[in-house]
mmCIF file of C-alpha atoms in Angstrom:
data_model
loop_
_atom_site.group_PDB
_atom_site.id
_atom_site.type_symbol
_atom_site.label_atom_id
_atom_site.label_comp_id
_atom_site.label_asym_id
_atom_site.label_seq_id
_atom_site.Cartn_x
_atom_site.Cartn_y
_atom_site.Cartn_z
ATOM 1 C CA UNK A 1 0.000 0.000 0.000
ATOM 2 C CA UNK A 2 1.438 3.281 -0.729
ATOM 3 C CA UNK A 3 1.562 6.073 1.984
ATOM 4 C CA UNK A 4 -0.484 8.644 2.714
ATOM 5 C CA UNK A 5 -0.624 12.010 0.597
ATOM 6 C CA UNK A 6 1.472 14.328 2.490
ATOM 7 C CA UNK A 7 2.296 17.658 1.666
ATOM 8 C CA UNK A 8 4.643 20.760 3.820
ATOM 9 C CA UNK A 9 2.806 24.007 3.666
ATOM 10 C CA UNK A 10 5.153 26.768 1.677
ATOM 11 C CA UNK A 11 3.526 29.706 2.358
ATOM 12 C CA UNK A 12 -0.414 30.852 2.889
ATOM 13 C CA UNK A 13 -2.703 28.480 0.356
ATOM 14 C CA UNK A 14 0.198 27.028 -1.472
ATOM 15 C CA UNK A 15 1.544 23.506 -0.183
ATOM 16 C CA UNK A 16 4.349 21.061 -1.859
ATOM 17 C CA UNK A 17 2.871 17.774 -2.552
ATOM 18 C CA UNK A 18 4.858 14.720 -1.322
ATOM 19 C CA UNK A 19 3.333 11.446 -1.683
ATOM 20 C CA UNK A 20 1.723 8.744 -4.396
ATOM 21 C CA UNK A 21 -2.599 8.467 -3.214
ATOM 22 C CA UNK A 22 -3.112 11.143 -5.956
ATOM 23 C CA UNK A 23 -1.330 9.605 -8.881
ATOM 24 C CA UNK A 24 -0.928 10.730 -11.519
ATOM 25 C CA UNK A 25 -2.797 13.644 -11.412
ATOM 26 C CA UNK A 26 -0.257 15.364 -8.194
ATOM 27 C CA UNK A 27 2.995 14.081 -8.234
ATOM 28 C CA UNK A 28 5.797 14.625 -5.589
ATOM 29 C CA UNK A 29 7.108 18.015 -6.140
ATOM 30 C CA UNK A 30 3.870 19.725 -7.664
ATOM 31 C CA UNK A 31 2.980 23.008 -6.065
ATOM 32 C CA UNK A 32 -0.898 23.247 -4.707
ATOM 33 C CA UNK A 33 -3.224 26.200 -4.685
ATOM 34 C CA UNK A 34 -5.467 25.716 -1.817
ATOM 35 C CA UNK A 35 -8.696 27.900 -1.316
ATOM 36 C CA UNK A 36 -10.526 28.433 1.622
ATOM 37 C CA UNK A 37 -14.219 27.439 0.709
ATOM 38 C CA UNK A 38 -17.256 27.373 3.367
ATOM 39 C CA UNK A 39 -17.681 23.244 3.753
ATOM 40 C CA UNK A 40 -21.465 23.172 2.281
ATOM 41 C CA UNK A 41 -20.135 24.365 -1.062
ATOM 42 C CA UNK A 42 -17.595 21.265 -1.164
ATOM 43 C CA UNK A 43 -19.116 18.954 -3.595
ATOM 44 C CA UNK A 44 -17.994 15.294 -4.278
ATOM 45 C CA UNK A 45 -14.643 14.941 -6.734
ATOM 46 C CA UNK A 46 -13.636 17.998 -5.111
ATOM 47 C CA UNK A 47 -9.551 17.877 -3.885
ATOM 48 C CA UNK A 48 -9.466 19.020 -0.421
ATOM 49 C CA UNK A 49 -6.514 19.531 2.049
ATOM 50 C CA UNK A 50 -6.801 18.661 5.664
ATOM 51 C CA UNK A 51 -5.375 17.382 9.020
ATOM 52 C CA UNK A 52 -6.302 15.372 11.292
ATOM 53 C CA UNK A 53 -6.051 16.201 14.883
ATOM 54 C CA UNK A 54 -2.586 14.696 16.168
ATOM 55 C CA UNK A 55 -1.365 15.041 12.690
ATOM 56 C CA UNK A 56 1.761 16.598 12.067
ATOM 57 C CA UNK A 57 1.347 16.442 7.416
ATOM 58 C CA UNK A 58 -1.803 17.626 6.001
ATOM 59 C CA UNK A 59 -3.506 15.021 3.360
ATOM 60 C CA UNK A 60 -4.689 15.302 0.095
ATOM 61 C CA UNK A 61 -8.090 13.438 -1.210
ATOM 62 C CA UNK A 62 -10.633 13.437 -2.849
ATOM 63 C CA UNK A 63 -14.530 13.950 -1.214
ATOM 64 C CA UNK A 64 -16.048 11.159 -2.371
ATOM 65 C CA UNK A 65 -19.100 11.453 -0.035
ATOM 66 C CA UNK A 66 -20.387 14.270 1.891
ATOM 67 C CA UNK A 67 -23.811 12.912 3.937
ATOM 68 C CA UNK A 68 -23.585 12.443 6.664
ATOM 69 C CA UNK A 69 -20.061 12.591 7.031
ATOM 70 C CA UNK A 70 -16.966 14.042 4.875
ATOM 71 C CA UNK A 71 -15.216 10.873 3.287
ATOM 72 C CA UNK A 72 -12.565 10.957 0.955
ATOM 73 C CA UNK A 73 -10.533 8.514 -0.827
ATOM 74 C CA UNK A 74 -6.932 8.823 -3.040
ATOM 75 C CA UNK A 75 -7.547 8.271 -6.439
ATOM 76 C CA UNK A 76 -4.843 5.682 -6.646
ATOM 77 C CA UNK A 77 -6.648 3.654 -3.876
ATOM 78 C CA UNK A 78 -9.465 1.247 -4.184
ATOM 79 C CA UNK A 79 -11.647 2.180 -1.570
ATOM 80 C CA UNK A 80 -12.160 5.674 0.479
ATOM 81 C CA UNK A 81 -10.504 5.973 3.778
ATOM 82 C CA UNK A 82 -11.519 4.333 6.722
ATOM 83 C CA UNK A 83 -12.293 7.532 9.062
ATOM 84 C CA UNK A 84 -14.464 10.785 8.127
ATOM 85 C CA UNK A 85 -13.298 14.433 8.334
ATOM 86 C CA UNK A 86 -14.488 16.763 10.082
ATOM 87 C CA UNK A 87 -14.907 20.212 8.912
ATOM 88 C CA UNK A 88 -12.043 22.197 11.147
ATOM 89 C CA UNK A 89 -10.128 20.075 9.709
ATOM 90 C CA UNK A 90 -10.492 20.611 6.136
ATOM 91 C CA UNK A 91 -8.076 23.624 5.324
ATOM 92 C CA UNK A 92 -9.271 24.085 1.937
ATOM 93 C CA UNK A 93 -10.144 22.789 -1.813
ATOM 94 C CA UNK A 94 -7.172 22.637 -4.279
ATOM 95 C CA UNK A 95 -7.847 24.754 -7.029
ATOM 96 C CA UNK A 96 -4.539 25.161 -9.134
ATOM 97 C CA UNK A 97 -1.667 22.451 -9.567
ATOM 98 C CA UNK A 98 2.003 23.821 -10.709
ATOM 99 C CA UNK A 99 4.378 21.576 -12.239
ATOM 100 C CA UNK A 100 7.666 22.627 -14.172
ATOM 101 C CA UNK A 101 6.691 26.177 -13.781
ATOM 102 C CA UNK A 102 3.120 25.170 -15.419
ATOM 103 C CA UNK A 103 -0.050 26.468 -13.741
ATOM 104 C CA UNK A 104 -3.138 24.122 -14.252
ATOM 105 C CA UNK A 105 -6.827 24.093 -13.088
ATOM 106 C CA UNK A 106 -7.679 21.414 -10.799
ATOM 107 C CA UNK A 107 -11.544 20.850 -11.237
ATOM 108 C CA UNK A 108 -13.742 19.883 -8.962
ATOM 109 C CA UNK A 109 -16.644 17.751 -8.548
ATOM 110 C CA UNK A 110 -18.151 14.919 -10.501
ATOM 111 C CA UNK A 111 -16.717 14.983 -14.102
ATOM 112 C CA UNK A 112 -12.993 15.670 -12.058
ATOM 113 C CA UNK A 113 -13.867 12.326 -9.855
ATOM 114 C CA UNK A 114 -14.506 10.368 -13.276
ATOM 115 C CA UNK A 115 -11.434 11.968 -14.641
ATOM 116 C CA UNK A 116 -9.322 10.624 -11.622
ATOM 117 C CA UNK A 117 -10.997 7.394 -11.820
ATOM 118 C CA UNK A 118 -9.717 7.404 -15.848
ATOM 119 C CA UNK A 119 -6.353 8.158 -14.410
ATOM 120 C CA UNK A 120 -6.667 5.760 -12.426
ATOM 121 C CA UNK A 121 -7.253 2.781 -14.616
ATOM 122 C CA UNK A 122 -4.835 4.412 -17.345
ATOM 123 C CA UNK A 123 -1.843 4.290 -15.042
ATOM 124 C CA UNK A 124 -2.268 0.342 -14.334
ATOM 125 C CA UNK A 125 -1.821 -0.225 -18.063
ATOM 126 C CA UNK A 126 1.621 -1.200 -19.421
ATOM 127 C CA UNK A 127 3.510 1.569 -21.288
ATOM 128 C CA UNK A 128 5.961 -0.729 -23.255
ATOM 129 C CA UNK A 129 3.263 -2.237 -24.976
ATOM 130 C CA UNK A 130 2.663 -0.783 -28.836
ATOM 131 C CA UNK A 131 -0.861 -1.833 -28.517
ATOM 132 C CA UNK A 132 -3.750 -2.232 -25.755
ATOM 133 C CA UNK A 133 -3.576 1.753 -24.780
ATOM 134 C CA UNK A 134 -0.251 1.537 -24.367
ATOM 135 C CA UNK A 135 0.219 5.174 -25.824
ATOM 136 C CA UNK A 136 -2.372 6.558 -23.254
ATOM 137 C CA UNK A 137 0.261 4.635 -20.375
ATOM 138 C CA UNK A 138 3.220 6.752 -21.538
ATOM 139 C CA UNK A 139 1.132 10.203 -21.440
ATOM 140 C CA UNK A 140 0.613 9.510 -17.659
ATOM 141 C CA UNK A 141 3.572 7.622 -16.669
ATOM 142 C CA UNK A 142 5.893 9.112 -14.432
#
């Protein structure tokens, strides 16, 4: 099992991401724009950051259900984590990813949990193979 989604906070609302849950779409080393939002406009697919009390590293997930509780999940895992959040714990939603001096738009809610789930099944594939989406391996291979 890979370890958690880590990341060191840089500055206000901008955290280095250091760990493998969120595969391929944060890698270790990416830059994170973090917004504070109000926790009823969180919607599911949304990335959030947050710590747990005790804690020392904040984690990155995705909400992948909000009622009654606030569960998330990594989109490289199977299943969504075994505890809830609460809400003064969330420190925000991740709204811009930068990589190699690239900004990007990190969407939110259902189409951006489908497009994690894509990710998902896209990086299992083998990128030495000519065939069998072996070309759409290589675009998010490491």
């Amino acid at each position: 099992m890979d370890r958690d989604t880590a990341t060191h906070s840089i500055s206000d609302g901008l955290f280095r991401y250091d760990g493998t849950s969120m595969w391929p779409l944060f890698k270790p080393g990416d830059l994170l724009g973090v917004q504070s939002v109000p926790v009823n406009e969180l919607k599911v697919g949304d990335c959030i950051v947050y710590r747990k009390a005790g804690d020392r590293a904040f984690t990155v997930h995705r909400v992948c259900a909000l009622h009654p509780d606030i569960y998330t999940k990594g989109d490289r895992r199977p299943c969504r984590d075994d505890h809830s959040v609460a809400p003064a714990d969330i420190k925000g939603r991740v709204d811009t990813r930068v990589r190699h001096g690239r900004r990007t738009r990190v969407r939110g809610g259902r189409l951006a949990a489908l497009q994690g789930r894509i990710l998902q099944l896209a990086s299992r594939l083998d990128p030495d193979r000519p065939a069998r989406l072996g070309w759409l391996a290589r675009q998010v291979r490491w």
